[in-house]
mmCIF file of C-alpha atoms in Angstrom:
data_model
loop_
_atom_site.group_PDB
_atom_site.id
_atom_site.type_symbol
_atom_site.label_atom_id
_atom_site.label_comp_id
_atom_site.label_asym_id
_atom_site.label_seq_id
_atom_site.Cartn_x
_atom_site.Cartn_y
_atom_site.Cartn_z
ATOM 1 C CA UNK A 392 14.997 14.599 -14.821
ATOM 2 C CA UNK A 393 16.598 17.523 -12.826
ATOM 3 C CA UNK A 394 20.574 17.558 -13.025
ATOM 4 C CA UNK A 395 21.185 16.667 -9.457
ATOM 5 C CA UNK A 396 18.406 13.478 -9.866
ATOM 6 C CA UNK A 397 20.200 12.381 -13.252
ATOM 7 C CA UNK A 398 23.795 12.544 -11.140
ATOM 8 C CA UNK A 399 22.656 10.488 -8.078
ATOM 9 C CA UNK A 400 21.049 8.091 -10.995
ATOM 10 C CA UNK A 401 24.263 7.741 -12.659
ATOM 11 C CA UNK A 402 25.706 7.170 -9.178
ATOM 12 C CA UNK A 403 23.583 4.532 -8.348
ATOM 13 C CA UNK A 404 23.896 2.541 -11.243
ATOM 14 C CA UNK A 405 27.685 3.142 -11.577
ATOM 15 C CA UNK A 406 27.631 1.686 -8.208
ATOM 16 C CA UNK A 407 26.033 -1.639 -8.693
ATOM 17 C CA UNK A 408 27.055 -2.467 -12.358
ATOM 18 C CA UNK A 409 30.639 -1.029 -12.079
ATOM 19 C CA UNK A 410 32.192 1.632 -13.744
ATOM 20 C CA UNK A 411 31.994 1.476 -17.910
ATOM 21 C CA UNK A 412 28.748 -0.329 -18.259
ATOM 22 C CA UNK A 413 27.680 0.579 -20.914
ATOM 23 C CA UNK A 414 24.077 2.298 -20.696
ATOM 24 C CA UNK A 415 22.031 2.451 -23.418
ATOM 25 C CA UNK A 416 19.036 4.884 -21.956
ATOM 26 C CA UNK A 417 17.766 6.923 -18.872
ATOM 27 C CA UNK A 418 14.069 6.925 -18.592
ATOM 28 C CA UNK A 419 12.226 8.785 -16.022
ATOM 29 C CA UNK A 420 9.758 7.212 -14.641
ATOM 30 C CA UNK A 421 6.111 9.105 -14.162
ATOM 31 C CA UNK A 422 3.416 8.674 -11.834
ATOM 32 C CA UNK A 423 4.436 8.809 -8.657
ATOM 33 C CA UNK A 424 4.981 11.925 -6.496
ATOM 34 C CA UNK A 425 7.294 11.114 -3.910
ATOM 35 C CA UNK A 426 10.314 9.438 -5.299
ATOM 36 C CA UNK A 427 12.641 10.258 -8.352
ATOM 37 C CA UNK A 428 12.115 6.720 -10.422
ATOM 38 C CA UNK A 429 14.380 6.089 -13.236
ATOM 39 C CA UNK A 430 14.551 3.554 -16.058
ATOM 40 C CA UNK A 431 17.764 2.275 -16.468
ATOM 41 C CA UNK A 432 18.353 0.011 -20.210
ATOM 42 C CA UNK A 433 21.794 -1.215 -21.108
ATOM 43 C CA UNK A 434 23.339 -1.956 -24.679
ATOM 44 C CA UNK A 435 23.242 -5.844 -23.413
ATOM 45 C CA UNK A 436 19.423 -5.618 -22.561
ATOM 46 C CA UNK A 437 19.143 -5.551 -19.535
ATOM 47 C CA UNK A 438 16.565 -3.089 -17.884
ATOM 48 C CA UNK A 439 16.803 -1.757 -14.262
ATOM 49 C CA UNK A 440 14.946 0.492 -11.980
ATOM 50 C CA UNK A 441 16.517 3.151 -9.980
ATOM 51 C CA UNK A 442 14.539 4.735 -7.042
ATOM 52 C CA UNK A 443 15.837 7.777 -5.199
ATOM 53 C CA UNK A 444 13.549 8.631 -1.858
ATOM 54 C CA UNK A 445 13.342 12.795 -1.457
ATOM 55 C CA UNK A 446 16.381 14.101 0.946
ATOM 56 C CA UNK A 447 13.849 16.278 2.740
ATOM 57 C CA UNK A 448 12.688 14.878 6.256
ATOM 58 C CA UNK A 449 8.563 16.286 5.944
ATOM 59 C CA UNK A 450 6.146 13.740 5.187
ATOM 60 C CA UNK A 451 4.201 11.256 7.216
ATOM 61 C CA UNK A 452 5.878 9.931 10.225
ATOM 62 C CA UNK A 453 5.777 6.176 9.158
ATOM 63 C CA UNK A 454 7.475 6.905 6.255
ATOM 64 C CA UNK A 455 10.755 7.591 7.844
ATOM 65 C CA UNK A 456 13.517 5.366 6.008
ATOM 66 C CA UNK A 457 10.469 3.748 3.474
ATOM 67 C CA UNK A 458 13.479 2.875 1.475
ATOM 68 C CA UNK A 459 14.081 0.029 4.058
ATOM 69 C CA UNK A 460 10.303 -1.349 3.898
ATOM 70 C CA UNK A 461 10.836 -1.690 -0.235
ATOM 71 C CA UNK A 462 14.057 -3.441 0.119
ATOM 72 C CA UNK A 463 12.649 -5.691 2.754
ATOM 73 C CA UNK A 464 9.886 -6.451 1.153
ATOM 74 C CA UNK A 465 11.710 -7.151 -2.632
ATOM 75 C CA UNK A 466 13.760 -9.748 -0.594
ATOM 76 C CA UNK A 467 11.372 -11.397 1.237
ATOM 77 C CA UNK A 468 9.212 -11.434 -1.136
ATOM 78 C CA UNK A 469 10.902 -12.465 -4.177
ATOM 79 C CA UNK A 470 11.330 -16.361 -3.115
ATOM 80 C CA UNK A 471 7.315 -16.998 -3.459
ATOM 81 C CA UNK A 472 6.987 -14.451 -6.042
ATOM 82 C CA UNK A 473 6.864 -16.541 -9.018
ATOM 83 C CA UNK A 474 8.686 -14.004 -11.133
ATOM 84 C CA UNK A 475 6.906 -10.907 -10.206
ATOM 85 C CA UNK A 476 9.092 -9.544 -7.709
ATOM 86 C CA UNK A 477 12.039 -7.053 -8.622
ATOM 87 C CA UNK A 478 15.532 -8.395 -7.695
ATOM 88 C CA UNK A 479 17.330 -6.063 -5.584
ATOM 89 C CA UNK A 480 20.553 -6.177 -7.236
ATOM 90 C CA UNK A 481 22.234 -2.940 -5.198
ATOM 91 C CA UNK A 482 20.605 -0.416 -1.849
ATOM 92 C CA UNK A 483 21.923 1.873 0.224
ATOM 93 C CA UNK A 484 19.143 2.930 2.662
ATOM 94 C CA UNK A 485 20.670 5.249 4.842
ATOM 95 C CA UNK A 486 20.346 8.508 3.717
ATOM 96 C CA UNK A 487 23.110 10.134 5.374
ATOM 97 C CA UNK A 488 25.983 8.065 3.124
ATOM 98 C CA UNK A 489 27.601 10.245 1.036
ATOM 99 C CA UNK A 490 25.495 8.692 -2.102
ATOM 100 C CA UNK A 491 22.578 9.137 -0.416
ATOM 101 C CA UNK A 492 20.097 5.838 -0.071
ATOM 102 C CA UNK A 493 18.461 4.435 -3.257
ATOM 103 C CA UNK A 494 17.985 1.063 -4.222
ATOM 104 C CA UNK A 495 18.567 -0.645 -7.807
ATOM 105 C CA UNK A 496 16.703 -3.537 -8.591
ATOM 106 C CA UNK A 497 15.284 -5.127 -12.051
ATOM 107 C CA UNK A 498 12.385 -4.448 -14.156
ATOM 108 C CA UNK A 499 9.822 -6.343 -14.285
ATOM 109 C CA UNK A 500 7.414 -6.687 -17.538
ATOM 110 C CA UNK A 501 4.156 -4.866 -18.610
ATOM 111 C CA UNK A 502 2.153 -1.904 -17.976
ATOM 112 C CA UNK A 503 -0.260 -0.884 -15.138
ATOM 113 C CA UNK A 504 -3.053 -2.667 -14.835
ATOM 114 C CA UNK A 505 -4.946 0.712 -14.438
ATOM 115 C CA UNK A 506 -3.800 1.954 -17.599
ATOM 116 C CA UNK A 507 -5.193 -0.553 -19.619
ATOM 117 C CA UNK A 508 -8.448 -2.259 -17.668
ATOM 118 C CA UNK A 509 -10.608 -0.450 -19.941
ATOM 119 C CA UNK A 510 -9.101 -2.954 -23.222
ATOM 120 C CA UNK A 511 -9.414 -6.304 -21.264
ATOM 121 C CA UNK A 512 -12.207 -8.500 -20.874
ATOM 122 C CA UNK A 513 -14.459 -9.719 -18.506
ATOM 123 C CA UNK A 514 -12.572 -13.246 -18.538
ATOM 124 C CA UNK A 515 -9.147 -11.861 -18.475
ATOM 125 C CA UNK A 516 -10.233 -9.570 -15.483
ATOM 126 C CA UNK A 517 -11.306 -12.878 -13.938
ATOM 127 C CA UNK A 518 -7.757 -14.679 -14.659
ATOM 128 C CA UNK A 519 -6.313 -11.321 -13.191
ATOM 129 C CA UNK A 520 -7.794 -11.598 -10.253
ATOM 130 C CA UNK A 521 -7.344 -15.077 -9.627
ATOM 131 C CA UNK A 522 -4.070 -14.831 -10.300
ATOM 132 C CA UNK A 523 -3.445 -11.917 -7.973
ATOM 133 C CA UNK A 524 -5.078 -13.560 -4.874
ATOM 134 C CA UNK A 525 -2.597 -16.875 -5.755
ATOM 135 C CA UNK A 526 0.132 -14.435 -5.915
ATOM 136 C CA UNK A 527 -1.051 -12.717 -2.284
ATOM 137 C CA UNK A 528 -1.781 -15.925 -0.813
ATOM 138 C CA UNK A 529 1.658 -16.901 -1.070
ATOM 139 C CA UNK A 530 3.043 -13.695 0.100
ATOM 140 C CA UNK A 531 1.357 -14.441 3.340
ATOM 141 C CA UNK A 532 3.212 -17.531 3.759
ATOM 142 C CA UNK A 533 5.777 -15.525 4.957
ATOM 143 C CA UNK A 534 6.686 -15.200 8.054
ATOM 144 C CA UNK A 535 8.237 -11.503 10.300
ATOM 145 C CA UNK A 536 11.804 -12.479 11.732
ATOM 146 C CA UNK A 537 11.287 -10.572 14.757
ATOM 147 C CA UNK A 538 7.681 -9.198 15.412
ATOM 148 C CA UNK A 539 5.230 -6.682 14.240
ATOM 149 C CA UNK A 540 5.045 -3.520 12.561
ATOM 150 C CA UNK A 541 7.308 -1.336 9.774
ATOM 151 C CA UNK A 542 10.772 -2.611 8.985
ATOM 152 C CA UNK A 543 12.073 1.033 9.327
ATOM 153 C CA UNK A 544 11.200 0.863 13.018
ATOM 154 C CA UNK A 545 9.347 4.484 12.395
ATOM 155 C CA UNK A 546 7.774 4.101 15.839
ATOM 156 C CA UNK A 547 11.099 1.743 17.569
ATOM 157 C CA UNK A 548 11.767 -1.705 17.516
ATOM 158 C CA UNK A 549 9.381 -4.802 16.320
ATOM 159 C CA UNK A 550 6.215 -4.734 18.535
ATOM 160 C CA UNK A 551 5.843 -8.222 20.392
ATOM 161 C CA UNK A 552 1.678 -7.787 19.606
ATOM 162 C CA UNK A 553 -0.268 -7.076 16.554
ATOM 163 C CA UNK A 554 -2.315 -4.806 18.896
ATOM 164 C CA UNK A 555 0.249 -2.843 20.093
ATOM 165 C CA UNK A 556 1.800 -2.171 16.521
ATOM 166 C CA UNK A 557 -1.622 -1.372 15.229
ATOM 167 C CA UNK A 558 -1.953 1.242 17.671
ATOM 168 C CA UNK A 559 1.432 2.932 17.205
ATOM 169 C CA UNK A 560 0.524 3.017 13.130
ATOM 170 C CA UNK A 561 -3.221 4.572 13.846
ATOM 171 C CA UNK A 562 -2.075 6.763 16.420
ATOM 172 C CA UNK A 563 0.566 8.684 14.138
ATOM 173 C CA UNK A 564 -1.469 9.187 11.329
ATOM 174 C CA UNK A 565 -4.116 10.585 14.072
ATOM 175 C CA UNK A 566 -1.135 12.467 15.562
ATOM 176 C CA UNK A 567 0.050 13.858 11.672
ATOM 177 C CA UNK A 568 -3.508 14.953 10.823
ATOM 178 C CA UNK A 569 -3.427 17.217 13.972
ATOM 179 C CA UNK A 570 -0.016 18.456 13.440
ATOM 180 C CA UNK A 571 -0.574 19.467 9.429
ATOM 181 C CA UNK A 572 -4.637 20.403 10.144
ATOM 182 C CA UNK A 573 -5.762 17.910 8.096
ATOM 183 C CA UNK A 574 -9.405 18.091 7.164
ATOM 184 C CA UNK A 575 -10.794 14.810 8.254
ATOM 185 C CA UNK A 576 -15.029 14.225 8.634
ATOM 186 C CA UNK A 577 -14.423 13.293 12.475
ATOM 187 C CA UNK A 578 -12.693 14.939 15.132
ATOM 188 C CA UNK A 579 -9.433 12.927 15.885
ATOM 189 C CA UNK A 580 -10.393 12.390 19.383
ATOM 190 C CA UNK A 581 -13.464 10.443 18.808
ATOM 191 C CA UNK A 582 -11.961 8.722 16.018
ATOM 192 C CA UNK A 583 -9.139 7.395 18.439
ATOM 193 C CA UNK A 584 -11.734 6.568 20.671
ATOM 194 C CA UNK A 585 -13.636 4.607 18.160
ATOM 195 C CA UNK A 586 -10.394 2.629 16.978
ATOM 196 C CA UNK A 587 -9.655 2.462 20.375
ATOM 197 C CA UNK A 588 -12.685 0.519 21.331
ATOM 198 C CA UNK A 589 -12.002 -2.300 18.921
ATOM 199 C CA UNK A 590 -8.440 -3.438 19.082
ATOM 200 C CA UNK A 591 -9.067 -6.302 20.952
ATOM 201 C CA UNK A 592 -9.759 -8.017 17.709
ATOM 202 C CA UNK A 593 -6.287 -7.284 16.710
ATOM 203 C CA UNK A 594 -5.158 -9.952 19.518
ATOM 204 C CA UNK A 595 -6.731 -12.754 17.274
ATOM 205 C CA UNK A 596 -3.028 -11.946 14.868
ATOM 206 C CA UNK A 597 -0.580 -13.839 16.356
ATOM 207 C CA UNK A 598 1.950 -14.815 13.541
ATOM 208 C CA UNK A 599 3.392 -11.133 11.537
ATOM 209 C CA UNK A 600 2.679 -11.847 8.161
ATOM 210 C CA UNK A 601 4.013 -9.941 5.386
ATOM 211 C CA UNK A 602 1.813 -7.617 4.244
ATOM 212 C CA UNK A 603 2.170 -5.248 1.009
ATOM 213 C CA UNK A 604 -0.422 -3.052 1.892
ATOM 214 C CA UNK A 605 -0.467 -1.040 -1.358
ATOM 215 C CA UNK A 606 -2.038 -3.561 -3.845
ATOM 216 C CA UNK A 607 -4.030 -1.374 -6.129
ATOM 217 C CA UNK A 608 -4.047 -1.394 -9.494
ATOM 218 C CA UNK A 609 -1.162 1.150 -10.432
ATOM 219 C CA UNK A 610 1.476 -1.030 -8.270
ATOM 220 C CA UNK A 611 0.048 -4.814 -10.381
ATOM 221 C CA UNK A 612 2.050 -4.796 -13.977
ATOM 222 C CA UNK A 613 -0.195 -6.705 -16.226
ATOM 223 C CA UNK A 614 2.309 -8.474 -19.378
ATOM 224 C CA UNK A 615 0.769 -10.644 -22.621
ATOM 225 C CA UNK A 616 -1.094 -10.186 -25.603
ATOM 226 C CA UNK A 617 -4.512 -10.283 -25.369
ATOM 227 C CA UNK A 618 -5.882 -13.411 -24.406
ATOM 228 C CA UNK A 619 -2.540 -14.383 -22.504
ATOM 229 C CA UNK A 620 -2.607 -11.840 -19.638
ATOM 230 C CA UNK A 621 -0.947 -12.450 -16.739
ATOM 231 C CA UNK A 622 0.558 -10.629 -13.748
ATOM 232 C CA UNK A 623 3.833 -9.333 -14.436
ATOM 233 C CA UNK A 624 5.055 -7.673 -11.468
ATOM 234 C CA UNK A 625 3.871 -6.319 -8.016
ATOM 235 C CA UNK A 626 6.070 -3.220 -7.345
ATOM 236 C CA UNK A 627 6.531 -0.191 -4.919
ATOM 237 C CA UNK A 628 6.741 -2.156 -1.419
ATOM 238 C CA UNK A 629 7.341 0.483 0.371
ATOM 239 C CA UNK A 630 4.252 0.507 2.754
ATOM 240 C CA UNK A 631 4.966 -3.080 3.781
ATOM 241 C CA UNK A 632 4.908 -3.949 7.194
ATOM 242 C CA UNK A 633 4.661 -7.223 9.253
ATOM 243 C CA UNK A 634 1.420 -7.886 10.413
ATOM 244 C CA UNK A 635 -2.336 -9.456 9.709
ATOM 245 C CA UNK A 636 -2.686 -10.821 6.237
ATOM 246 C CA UNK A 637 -6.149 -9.895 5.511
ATOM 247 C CA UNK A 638 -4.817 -6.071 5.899
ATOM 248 C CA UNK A 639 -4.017 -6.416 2.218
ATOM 249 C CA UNK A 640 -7.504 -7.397 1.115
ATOM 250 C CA UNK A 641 -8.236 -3.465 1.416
ATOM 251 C CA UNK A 642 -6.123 -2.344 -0.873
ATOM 252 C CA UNK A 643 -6.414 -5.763 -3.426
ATOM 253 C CA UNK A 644 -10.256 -4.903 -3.847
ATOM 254 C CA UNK A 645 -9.805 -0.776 -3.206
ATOM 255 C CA UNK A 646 -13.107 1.206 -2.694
ATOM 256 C CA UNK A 647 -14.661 -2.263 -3.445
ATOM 257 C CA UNK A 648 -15.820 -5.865 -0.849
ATOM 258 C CA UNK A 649 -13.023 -7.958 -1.125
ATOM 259 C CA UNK A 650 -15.860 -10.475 0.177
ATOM 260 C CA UNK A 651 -17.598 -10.711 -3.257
ATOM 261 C CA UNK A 652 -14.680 -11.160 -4.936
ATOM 262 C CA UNK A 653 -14.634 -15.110 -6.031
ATOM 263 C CA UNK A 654 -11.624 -15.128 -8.289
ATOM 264 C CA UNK A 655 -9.526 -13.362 -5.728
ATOM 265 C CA UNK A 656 -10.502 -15.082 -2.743
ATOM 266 C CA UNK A 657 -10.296 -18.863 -4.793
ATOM 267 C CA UNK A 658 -6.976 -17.775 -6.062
ATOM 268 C CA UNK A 659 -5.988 -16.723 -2.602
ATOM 269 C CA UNK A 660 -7.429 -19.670 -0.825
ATOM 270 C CA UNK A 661 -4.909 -22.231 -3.360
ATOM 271 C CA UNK A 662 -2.007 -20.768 -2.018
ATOM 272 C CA UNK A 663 -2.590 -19.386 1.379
ATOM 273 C CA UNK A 664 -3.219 -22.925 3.095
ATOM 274 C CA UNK A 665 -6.843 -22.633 2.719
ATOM 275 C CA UNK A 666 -10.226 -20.374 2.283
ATOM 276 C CA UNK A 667 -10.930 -17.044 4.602
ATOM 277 C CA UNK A 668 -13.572 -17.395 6.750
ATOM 278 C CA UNK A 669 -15.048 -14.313 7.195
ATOM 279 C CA UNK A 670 -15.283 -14.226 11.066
ATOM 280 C CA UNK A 671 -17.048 -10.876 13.013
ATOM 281 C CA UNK A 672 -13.282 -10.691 13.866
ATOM 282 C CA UNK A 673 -12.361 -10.453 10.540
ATOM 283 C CA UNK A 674 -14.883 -8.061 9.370
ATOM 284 C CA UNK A 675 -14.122 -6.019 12.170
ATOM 285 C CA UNK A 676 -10.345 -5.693 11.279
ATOM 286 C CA UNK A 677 -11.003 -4.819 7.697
ATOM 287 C CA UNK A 678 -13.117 -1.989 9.018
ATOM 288 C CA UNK A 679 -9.965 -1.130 11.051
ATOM 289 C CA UNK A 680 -7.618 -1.192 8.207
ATOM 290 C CA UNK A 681 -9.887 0.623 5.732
ATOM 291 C CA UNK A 682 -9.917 3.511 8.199
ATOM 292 C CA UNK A 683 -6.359 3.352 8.600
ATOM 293 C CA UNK A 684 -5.912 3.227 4.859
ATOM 294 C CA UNK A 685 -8.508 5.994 4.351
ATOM 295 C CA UNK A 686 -6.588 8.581 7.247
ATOM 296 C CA UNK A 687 -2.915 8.253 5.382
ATOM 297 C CA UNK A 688 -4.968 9.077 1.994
ATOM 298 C CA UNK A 689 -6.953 12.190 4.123
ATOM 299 C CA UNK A 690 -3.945 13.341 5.894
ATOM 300 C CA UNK A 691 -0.779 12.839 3.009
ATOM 301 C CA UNK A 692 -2.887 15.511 1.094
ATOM 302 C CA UNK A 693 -1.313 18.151 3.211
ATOM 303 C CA UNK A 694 2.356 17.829 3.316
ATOM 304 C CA UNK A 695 2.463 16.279 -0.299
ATOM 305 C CA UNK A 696 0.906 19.468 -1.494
ATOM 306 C CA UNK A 697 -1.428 17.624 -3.883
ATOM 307 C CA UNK A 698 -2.742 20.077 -6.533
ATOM 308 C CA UNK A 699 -6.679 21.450 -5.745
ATOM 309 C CA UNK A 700 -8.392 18.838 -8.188
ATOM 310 C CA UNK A 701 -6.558 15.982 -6.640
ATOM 311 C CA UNK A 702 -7.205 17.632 -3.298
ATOM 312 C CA UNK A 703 -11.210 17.605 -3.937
ATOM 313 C CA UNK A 704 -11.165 14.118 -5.605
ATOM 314 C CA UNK A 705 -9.726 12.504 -2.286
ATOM 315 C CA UNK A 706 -12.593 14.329 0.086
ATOM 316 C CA UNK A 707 -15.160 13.847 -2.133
ATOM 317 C CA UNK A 708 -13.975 9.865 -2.574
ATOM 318 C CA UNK A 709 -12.166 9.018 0.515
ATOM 319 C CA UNK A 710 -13.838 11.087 3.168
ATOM 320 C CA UNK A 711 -16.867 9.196 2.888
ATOM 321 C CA UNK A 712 -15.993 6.238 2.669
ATOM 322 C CA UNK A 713 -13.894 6.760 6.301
ATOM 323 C CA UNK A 714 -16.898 7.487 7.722
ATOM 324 C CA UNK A 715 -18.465 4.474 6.293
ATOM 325 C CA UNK A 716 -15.827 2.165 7.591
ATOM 326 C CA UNK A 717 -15.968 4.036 11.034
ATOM 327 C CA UNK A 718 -19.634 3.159 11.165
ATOM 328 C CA UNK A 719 -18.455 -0.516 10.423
ATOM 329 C CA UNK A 720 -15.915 -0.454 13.217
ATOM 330 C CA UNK A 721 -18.554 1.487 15.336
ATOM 331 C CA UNK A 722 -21.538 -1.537 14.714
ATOM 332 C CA UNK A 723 -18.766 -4.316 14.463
ATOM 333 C CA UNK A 724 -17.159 -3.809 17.512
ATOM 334 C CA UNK A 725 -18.138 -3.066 21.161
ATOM 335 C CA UNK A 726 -18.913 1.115 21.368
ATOM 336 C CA UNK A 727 -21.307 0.739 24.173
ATOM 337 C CA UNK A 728 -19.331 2.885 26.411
ATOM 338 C CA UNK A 729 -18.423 4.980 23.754
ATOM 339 C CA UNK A 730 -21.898 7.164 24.068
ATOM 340 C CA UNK A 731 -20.178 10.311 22.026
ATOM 341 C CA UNK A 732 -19.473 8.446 18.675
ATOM 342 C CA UNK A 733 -23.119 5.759 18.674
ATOM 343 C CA UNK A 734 -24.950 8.275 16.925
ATOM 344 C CA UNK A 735 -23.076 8.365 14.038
ATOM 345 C CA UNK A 736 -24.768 10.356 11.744
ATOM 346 C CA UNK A 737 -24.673 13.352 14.373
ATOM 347 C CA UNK A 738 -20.881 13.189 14.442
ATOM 348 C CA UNK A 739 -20.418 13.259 10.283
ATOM 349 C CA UNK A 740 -22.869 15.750 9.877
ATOM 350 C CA UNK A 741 -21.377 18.791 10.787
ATOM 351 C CA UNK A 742 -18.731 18.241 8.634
ATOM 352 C CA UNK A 743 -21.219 17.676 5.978
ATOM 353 C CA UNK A 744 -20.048 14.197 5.515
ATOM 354 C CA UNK A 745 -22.801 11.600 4.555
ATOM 355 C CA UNK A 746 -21.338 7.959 4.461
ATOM 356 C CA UNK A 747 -22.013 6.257 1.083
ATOM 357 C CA UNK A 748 -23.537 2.895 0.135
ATOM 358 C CA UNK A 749 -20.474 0.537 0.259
ATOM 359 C CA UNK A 750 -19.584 0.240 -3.710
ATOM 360 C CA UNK A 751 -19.721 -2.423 -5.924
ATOM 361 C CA UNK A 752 -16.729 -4.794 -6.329
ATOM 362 C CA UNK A 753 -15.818 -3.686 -9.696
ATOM 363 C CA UNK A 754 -12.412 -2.353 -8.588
ATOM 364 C CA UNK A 755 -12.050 1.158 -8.738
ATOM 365 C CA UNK A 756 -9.589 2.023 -12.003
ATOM 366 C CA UNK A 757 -10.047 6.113 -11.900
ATOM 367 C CA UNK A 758 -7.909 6.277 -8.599
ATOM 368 C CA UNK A 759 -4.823 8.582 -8.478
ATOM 369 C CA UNK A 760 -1.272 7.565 -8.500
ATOM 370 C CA UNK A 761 -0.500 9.032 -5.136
ATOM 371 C CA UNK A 762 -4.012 8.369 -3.194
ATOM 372 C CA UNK A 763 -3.786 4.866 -2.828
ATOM 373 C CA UNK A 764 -0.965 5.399 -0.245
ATOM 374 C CA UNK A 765 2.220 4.141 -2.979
ATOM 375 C CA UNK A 766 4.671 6.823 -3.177
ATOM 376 C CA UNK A 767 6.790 5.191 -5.933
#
């Protein structure tokens, strides 16, 4: 890790275990590409995690202060967590303290369930995934102190409507792929139009849940021999944000129909109070949050700087799939005034954009560690 990484590190950790403590290791952490993540093992046994956020200000504009969203989420979180939550056992998130902002919390046990899909079996995938929607349903039990949107108050204070801090979130990203000329298979202005059109559906959320929003496979720690899986920890919180539950259903079943998904969806409906009932209203918000999801992964490609393979992986993956959940949006919702955007293959095909068949639930493993929107 670079010299001034390793001394804000040491910082960190002298700061919330005291001076002295005797450290047994440093491990940097790999996989992300937007925080310095560091593996912290003491001569008593005790493992921590140290994550620094970058000190320069370019990025997305929700992820001003994401450092806050982690922290609130770890804390929140960790009373329904059953285990799989890192304690938060020191943060400073405000970057302009002399130490900077970081937060120290603990490990938690096992590898990414990415890395090693391809060794379990069909039935532990099934346990997995049951497990992971009892784990989500609970998260959803809880409840926003104070209103809608990010913790970080990116876009100001708590939002009084789901609609209203849906719109601030869509109409950044919109605004960021303008600003950094983001390639994106629509033109921004229909696109707004089209998202536009639907948000009425986002007045059937009335309670702010709290929503993870990142739960793909690199950010689920799977722990046990085989045979005895089990879910080990759900990390990098940083995209939480107070809002509709069934937001986190996009990312739970990435580039895959959360819908088909039995295990998840029994798993989920044990803890959550009881089953999802697929309403038009809830089909039609998915198709919202799927394009949302799908613009951050379009438009982060530009001031990230991703490298050109990663860069043609995410428009040959993601861009079609926006356009596919446009189209849902577009035959979901009520476009009848909306003349420019109800021929939708016209408006993709310039761009050369066909949208796909929607994929099989077999959740997508091959994904990279920064295009699923997780920045740890």
């Amino acid at each position: 890790m670079p010299v001034d990484a390793t001394a804000a590190v040491r910082r960190a950790v002298e700061a919330a275990a005291g001076p002295g403590s005797a450290v047994a290791s440093y491990e940097p952490l790999t996989g992300g590409t937007y925080n310095v993540v560091t593996r912290v093992t003491f001569e008593d046994g005790r493992d921590w995690v140290v994550k620094i956020p970058p000190l320069h200000g370019a990025g997305m504009s929700y992820e001003q202060r994401l450092l806050v969203n982690e922290v609130t989420f770890y804390e929140e979180a960790a009373p329904v967590g059953r285990g799989t939550i890192p304690q938060v056992v020191h943060s400073r998130t405000d970057a302009t303290e002399p130490a900077g902002a970081y937060v120290v919390m603990t490990a938690c046990p096992g590898r990414p369930w990415h890395d090693l899909d391809a060794e379990l079996t069909d039935s532990e995938r099934r346990g997995l995934r049951t497990e992971l929607g009892q784990l989500v349903g609970r998260l959803h039990t809880v409840t926003g102190p104070s209103g809608f949107g990010y913790p970080a108050e990116p876009f100001g204070p708590p939002s009084p409507t789901w609609r209203e801090a849906f719109t601030a979130m869509t109409g950044a990203v919109l605004d960021d792929a303008e600003a950094y000329g983001a390639q994106l298979p629509w033109p921004t202005g229909k696109i707004r139009a089209l998202l536009g059109s639907a948000d009425y559906a986002l007045d059937d959320v009335t309670r702010p849940a709290l929503v993870h929003f990142d739960l793909w496979q690199g950010n689920l720690l799977v722990t046990g021999e085989p045979g005895t899986r089990s879910i080990g920890g759900i990390i990098d919180g940083e995209r939480m944000f107070w809002g509709d539950p069934v937001a986190d259903f996009v990312s739970a079943a990435l580039f895959g129909d959360v819908e088909a998904d039995r295990d998840f969806l029994s798993g989920y409906a044990s803890t959550a109070g009881g089953p999802v009932e697929f309403t038009p209203s809830v089909r039609l918000r998915l198709a919202l949050y799927r394009s949302y999801l799908y613009l951050i992964m379009l438009t982060e490609t530009v001031p990230r700087g991703v490298p050109a393979d990663a860069l043609e992986w995410t428009r040959t993956e993601v861009a079609p799939r926006l356009v596919a959940a446009l189209g849902e949006v577009a035959a979901l919702g009520e476009v009848a005034a909306l003349g420019e955007v109800a021929a939708l293959d016209e408006v993709a095909a310039p761009n050369g954009v066909a949208a796909p068949d929607r994929p099989a639930p077999d959740h997508v493993v091959g994904i990279s560690r920064r295009s699923a929107g997780s920045g740890g």
